[in-house]
Short mmCIF file of C-alpha atoms and ligand atoms in Angstrom, two decimals:
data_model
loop_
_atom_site.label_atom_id
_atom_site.label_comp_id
_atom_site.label_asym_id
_atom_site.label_seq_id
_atom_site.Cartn_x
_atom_site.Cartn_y
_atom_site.Cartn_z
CA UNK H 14 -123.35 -55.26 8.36
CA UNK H 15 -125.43 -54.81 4.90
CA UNK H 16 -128.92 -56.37 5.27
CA UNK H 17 -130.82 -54.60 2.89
CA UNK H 18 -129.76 -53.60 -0.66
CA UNK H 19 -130.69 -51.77 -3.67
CA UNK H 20 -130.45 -52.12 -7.74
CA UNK H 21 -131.39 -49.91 -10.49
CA UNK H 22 -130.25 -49.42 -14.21
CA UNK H 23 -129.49 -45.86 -15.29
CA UNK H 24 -128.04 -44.21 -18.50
CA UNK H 25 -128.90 -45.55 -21.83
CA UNK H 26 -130.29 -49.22 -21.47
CA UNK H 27 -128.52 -52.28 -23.05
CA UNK H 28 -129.44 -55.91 -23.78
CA UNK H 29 -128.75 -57.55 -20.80
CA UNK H 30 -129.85 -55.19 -17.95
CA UNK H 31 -133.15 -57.24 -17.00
CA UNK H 32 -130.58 -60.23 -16.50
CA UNK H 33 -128.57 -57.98 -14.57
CA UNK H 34 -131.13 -57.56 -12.26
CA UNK H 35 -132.17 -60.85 -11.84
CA UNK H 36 -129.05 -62.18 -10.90
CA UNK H 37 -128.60 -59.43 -8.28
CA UNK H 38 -132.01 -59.91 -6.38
CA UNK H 39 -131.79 -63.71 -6.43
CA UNK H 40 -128.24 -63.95 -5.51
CA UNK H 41 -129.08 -61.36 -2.74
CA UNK H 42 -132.27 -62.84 -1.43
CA UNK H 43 -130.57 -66.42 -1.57
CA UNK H 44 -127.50 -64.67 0.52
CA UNK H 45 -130.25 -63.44 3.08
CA UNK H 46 -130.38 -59.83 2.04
CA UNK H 47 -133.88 -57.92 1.61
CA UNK H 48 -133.46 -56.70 -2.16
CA UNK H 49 -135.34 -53.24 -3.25
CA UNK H 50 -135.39 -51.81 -7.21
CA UNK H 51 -135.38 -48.24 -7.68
CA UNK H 52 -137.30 -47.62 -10.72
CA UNK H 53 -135.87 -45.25 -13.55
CA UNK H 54 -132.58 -44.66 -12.11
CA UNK H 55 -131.27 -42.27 -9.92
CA UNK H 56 -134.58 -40.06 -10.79
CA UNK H 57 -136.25 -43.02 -9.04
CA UNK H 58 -134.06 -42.58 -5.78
CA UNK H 59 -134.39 -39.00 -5.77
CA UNK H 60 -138.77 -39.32 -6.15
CA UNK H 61 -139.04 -42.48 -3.72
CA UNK H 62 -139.70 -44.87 -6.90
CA UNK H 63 -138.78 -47.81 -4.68
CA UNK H 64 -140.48 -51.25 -4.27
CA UNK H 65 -139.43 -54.54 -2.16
CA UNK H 66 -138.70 -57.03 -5.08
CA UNK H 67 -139.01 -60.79 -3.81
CA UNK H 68 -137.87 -64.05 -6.11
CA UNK H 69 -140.68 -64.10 -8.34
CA UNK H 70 -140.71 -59.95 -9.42
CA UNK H 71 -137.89 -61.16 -11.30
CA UNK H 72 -139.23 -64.30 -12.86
CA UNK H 73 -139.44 -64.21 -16.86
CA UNK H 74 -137.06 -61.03 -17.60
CA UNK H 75 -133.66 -62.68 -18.12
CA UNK H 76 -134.64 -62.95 -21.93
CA UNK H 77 -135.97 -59.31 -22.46
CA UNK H 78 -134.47 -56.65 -23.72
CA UNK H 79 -134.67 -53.51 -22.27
CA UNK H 80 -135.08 -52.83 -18.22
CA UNK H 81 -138.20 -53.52 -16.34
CA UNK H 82 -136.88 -51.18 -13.77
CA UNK H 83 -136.85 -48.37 -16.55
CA UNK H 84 -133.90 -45.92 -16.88
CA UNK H 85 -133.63 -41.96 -17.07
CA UNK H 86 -130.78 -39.39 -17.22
CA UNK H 87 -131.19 -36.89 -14.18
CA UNK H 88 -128.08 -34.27 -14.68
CA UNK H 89 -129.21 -32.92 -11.21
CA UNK H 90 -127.54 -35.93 -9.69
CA UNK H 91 -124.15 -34.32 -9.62
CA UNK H 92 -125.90 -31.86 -7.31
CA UNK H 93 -125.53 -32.61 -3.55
CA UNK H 94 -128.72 -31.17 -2.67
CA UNK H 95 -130.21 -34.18 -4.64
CA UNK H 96 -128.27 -36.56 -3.88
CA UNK H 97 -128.86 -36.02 -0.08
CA UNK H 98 -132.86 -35.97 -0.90
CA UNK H 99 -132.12 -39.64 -2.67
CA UNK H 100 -130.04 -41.27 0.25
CA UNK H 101 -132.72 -39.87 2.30
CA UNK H 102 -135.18 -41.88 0.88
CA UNK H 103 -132.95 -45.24 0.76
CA UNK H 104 -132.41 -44.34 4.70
CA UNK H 105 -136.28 -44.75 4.91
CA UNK H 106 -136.52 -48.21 3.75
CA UNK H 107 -132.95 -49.32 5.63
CA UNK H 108 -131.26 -49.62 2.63
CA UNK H 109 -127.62 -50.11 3.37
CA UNK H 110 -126.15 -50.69 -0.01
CA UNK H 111 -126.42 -49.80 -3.75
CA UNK H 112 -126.10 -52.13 -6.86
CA UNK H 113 -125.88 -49.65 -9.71
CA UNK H 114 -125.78 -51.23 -13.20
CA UNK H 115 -124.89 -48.72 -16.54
CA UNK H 116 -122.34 -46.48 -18.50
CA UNK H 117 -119.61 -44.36 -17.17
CA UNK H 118 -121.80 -41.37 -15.80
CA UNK H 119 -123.81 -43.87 -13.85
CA UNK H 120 -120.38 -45.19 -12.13
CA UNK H 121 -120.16 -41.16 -11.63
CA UNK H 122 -123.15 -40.79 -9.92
CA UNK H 123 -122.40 -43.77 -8.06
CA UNK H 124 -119.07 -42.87 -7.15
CA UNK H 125 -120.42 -39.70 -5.77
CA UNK H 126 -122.82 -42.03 -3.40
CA UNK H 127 -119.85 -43.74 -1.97
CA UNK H 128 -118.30 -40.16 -1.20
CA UNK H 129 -121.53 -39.58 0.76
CA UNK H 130 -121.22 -42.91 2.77
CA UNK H 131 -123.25 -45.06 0.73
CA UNK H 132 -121.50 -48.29 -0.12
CA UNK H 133 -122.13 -48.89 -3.79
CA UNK H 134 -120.65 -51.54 -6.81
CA UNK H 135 -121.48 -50.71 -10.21
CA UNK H 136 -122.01 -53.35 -13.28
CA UNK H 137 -121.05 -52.17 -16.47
CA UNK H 138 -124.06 -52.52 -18.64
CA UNK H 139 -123.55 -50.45 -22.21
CA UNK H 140 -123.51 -50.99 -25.76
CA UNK H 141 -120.56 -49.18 -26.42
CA UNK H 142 -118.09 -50.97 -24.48
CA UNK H 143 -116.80 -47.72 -24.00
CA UNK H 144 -116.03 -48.22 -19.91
CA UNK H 145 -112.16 -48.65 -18.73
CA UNK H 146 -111.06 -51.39 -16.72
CA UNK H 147 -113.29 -54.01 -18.36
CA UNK H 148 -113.04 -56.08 -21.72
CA UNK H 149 -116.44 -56.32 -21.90
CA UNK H 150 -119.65 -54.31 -21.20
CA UNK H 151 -122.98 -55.98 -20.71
CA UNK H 152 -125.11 -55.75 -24.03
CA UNK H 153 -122.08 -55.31 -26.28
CA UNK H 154 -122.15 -59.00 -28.06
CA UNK H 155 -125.73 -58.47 -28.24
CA UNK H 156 -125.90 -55.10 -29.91
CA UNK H 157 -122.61 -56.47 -32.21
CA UNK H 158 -125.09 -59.63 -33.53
CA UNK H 159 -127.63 -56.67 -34.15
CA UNK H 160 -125.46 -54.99 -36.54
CA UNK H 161 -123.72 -57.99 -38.19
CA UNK H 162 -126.92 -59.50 -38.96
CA UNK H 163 -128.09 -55.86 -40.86
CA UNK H 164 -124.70 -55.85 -42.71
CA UNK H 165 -125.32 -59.55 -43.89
CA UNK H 166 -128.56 -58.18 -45.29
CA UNK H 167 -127.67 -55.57 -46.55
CA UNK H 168 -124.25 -57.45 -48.38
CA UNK H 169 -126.87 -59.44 -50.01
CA UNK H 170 -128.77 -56.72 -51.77
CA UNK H 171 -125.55 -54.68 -52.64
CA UNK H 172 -124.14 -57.39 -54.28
CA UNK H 173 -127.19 -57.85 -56.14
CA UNK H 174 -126.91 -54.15 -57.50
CA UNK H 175 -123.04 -53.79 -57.80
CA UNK H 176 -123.72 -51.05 -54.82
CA UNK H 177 -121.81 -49.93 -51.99
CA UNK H 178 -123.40 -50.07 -48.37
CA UNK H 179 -122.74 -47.09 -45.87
CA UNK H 180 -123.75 -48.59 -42.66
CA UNK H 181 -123.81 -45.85 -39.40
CA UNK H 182 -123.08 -47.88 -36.06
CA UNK H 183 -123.30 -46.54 -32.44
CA UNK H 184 -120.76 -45.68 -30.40
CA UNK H 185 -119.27 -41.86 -30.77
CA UNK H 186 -117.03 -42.42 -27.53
CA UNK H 187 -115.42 -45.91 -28.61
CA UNK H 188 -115.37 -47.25 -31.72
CA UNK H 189 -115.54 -50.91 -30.41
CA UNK H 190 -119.10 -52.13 -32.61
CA UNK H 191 -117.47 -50.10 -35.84
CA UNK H 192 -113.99 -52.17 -35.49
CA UNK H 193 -115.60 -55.91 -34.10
CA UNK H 194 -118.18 -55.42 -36.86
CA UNK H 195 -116.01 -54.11 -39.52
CA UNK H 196 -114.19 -57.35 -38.45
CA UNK H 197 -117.02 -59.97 -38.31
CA UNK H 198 -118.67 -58.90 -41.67
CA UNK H 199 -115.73 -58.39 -44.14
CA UNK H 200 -116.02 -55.01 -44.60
CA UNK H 201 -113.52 -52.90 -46.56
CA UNK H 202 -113.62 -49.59 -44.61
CA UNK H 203 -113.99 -48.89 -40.98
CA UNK H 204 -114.40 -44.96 -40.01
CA UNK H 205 -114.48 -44.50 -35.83
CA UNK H 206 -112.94 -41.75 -33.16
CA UNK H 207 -110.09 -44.15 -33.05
CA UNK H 208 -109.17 -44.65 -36.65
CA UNK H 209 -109.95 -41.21 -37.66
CA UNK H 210 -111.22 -39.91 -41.54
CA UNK H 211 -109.50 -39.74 -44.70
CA UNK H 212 -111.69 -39.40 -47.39
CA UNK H 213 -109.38 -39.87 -49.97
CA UNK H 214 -107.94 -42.99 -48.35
CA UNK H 215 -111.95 -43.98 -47.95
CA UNK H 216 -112.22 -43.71 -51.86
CA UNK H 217 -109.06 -45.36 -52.65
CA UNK H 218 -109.81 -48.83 -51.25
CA UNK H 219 -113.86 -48.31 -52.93
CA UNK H 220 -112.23 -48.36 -55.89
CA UNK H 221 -109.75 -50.88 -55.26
CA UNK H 222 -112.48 -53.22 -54.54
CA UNK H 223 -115.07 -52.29 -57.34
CA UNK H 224 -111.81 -53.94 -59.52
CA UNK H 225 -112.77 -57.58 -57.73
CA UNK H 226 -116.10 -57.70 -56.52
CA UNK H 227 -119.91 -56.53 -56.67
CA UNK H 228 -120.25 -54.87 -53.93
CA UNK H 229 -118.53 -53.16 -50.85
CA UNK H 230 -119.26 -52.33 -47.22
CA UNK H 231 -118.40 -48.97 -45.21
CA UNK H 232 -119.17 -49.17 -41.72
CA UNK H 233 -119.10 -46.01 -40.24
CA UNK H 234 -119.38 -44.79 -36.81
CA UNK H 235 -121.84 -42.08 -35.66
CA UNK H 236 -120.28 -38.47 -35.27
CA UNK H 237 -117.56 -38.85 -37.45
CA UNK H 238 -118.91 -37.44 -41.09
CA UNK H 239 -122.71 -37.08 -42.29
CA UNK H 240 -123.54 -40.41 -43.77
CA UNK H 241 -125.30 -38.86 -46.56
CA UNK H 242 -122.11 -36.93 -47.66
CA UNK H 243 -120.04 -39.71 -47.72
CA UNK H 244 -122.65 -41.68 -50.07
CA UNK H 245 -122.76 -38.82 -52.23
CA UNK H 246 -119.19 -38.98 -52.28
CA UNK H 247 -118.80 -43.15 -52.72
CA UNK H 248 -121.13 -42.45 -55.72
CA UNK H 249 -119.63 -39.42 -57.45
CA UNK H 250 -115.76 -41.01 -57.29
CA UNK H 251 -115.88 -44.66 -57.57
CA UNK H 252 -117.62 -46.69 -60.09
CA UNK H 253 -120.38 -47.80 -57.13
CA UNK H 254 -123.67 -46.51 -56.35
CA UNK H 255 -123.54 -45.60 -52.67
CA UNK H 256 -126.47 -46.17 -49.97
CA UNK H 257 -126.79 -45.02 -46.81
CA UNK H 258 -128.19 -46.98 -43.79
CA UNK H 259 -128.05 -45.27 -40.04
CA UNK H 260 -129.06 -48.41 -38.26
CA UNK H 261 -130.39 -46.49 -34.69
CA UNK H 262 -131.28 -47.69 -31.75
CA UNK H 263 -132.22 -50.92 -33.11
CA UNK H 264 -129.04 -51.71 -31.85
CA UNK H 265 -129.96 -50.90 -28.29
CA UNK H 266 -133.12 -53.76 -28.36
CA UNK H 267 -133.73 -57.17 -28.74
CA UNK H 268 -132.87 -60.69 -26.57
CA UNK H 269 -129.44 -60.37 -24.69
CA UNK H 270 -127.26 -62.95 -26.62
CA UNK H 271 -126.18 -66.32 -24.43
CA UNK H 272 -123.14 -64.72 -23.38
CA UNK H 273 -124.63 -61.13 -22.05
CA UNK H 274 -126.61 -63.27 -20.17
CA UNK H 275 -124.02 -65.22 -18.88
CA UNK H 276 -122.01 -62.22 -18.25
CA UNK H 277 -124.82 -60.15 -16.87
CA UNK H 278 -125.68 -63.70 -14.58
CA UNK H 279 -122.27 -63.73 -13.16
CA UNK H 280 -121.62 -59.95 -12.46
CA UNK H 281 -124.96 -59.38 -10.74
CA UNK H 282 -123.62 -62.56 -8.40
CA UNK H 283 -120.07 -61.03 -8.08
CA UNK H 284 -121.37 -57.68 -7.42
CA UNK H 285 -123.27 -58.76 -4.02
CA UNK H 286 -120.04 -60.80 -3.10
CA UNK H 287 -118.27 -57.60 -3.35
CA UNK H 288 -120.97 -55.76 -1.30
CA UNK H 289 -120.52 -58.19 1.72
CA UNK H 290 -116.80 -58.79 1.10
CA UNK H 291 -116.92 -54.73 1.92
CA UNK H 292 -116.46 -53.21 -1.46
CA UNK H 293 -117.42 -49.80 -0.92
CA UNK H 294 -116.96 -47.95 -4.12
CA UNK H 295 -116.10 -50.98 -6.90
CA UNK H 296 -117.25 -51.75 -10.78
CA UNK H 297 -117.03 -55.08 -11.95
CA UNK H 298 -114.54 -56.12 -14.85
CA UNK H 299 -113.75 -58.71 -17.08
CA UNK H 300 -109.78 -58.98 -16.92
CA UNK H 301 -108.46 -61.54 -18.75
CA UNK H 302 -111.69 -63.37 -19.12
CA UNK H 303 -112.15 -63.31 -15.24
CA UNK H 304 -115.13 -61.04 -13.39
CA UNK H 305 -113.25 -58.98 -10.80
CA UNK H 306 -114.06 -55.79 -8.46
CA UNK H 307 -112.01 -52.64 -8.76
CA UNK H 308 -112.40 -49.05 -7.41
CA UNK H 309 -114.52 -46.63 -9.60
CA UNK H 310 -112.10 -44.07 -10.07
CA UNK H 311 -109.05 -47.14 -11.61
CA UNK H 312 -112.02 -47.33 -14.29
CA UNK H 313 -112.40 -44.33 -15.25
CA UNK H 314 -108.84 -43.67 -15.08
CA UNK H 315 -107.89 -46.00 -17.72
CA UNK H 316 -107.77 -45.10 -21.52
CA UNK H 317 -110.12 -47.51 -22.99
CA UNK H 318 -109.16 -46.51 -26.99
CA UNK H 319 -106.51 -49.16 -27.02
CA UNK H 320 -108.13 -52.37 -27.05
CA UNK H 321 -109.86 -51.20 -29.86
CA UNK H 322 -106.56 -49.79 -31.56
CA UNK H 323 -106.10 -53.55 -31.46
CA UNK H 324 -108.49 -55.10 -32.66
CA UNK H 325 -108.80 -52.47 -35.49
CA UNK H 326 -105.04 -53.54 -36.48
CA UNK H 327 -106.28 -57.19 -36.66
CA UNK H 328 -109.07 -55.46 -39.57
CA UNK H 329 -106.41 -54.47 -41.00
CA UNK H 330 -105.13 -57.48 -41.68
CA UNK H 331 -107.89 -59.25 -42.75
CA UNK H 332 -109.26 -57.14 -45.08
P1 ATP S 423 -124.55 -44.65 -21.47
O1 ATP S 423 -123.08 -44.97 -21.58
O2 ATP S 423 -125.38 -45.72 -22.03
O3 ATP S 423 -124.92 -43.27 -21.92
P2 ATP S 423 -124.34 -43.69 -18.77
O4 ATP S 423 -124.49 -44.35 -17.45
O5 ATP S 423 -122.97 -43.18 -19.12
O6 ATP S 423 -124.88 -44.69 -19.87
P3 ATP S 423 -125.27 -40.96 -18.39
O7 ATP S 423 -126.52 -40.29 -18.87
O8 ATP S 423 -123.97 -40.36 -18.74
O9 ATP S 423 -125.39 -42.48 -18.87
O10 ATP S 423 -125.31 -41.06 -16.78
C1 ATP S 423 -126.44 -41.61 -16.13
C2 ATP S 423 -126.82 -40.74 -14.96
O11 ATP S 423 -125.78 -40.76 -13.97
C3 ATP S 423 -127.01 -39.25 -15.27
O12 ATP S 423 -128.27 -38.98 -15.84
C4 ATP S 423 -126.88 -38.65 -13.88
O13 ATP S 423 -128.08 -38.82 -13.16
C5 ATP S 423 -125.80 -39.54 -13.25
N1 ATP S 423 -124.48 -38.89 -13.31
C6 ATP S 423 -123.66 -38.79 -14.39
N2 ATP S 423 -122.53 -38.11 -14.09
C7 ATP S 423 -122.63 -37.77 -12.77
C8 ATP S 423 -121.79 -37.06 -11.85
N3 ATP S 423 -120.60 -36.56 -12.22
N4 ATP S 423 -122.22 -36.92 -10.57
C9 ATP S 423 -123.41 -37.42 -10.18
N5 ATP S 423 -124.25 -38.10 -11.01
C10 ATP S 423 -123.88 -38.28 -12.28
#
C-alpha cells in the first residue's frame, strides 16, 4: 500500500508547474499520504535533494510561474547505475511512489523507474504541447497568450510603418503555438515542422496582402529557416519592409493562465487517484476534454503531428 509519495518537475519548466505541485501535495496529504519534493528533477533524486513538504510549503505558488522545486536535465538518468543510486535514496525516506510532472524525456526517465519497480504517473507539463496521448499540455494556453499578446503589439507598430512582422515561436518538435497563434492573431503565413517551407509560396501571399492592407504577420517556428534570412528576403521581394522578432523564452514565464491552473489543479488530483487506484507506469491526458490515466509507452507511441495538421487546415481557412 503507497503511504509516502514523491513530486518533482524536470525538463524545461512551463507555466503551470508550481500549480502542479500544489495540487499533488494537498490532494495527497488530504488523502493521508506523507508528500516529499525532490528538488531539480531527477538530479535531485540522484544527490538526495529531498525535503518533507507539509500544506503550507505549498501555500502562495499556484500563481507563479516557473517551479519552486527547480528543474535540470541529467542525461545520466538513462544510466542504470544512476538510477539505482536515486531509488536508493527515495528507499531512505520510504518513499513508495513517484509523481513526475514534464515533457516526453521526463515520462522516459520515469518510465524507466517503473521498469525498476518504482510505481510512477507522470503530468504532462510543456509548452510545446508536443506529448502524445493528450490534447493539452500544462503551460501551453499560457505560453499561447504570451505570444498572441507580442503579435498584437507588434501588428500595431507594423501597421503603423506599412511593415511586415517575422515573429519566431517555440516549439521545433510540434508546431502547435506557430498554428493556434497563427490562428488567434490573423496572421497570413504560418512556417512549422508540420507545414513545412516554401519560400516562394511565403512571398506569394506577402505580396498578395501588401495589395489590401498595411501590414502583415509571419509567424515562424524555431528551426525551420534563420529568421534574419527570411526578413531579408520579405524585404528584397515584396513591397514590405521586413522585421524580425525571436520572441525566447519569454514564452516559457509569466502567471499560468486560469485554465493551466485549472488543468494543472485537476491532474495533480487525478494523478494521486491513479497512484492509489494502482497505476504503476501512467501519464495523465486530456481526451476529449476529460483528464484520464494511460500507460507511458500508449503516449509516446502516438503521432502527435496530427492534431496540429488540423488545426493548421482550420488557418487555412481563415486566413
Ligand atoms: P521539455 O519537453 O520541456 O524539454 P522534457 O521532460 O522532454 O521537457 P528532457 O530534457 O528531454 O525534458 O528530459 C528530462 C530529463 O529526463 C532528462 O534530463 C533525463 O534526466 C531524463 N530522461 C530523458 N530521457 C530519458 C531516458 N530515455 N531514460 C532515463 N531518463 C531520461
Amino acid at each position: 500500500m503507497i503511504k509516502k509519495i514523491a513530486v518533482l518537475t524536470s525538463g524545461g519548466d512551463a507555466p503551470g508547474m508550481n500549480a502542479a505541485i500544489r495540487a499533488v501535495t494537498r490532494a495527497a496529504l488530504q488523502m493521508g499520504l506523507e508528500v516529499y519534493g525532490i528538488h531539480d528533477g531527477y538530479l535531485g533524486m540522484y544527490e538526495d535533494n529531498i525535503e518533507k513538504l507539509h500544506p503550507r510549503s505549498v501555500s502562495e505558488k499556484m500563481g507563479h510561474g516557473g517551479t519552486f522545486l527547480g528543474t535540470a536535465r541529467l542525461k545520466q538518468f538513462t544510466d542504470i547505475e544512476v538510477r539505482k543510486v536515486a531509488l536508493a535514496n527515495l528507499k531512505k525516506y520510504g518513499i513508495d511512489a513517484l509523481v513526475a510532472i514534464g515533457g516526453d524525456g521526463t515520462y522516459r526517465g520515469a518510465l524507466a523507474l517503473s521498469e525498476m519497480g518504482l510505481p510512477v504517473v507522470c503530468i504532462p507539463c510543456t509548452i510545446d504541447n508536443d506529448i502524445g496521448g493528450t490534447e493539452f499540455t500544462i503551460g501551453f494556453d499560457t505560453a499561447l497568450n504570451t505570444v498572441i499578446d507580442a503579435v498584437d503589439k507588434l501588428r500595431d507598430t507594423s501597421n503603423s510603418h506599412r511593415r511586415c512582422s517575422i515573429i519566431e515561436v517555440m516549439g521545433r518538435n510540434c508546431g502547435d503555438i506557430a498554428v493556434w497563434s497563427s490562428i488567434a492573431t490573423g496572421a497570413e503565413v504560418c512556417i512549422c515542422k508540420e507545414t513545412g517551407y516554401n519560400l516562394n509560396e511565403v512571398l506569394k501571399t506577402i505580396r498578395k496582402a501588401a495589395k489590401v492592407k498595411r501590414h502583415a504577420i509571419i509567424i515562424l517556428a524555431e528551426n525551420m529557416v534563420p529568421i534574419d534570412e527570411l526578413a531579408k528576403q520579405v524585404s528584397e521581394n515584396t513591397p514590405f519592409d521586413a522585421r524580425a522578432t525571436v520572441l525566447g523564452h519569454v514564452q516559457r514565464g509569466g502567471a499560468p493562465s486560469a485554465r493551466d491552473r485549472v488543468l494543472a489543479s485537476e491532474m495533480g488530483v487525478k494523478a494521486v487517484h491513479a497512484l492509489l487506484n494502482g497505476s504503476t507506469h501512467h501519464c495523465m491526458c486530456v481526451r476529449k476534454g476529460e483528464v484520464v490515466p494511460i500507460p507511458i509507452e500508449d503516449a509516446l507511441a502516438v503521432d502527435d503531428s496530427i492534431q496540429t495538421i488540423e488545426k493548421y487546415e482550420v488557418f487555412k481557412l481563415v486566413q
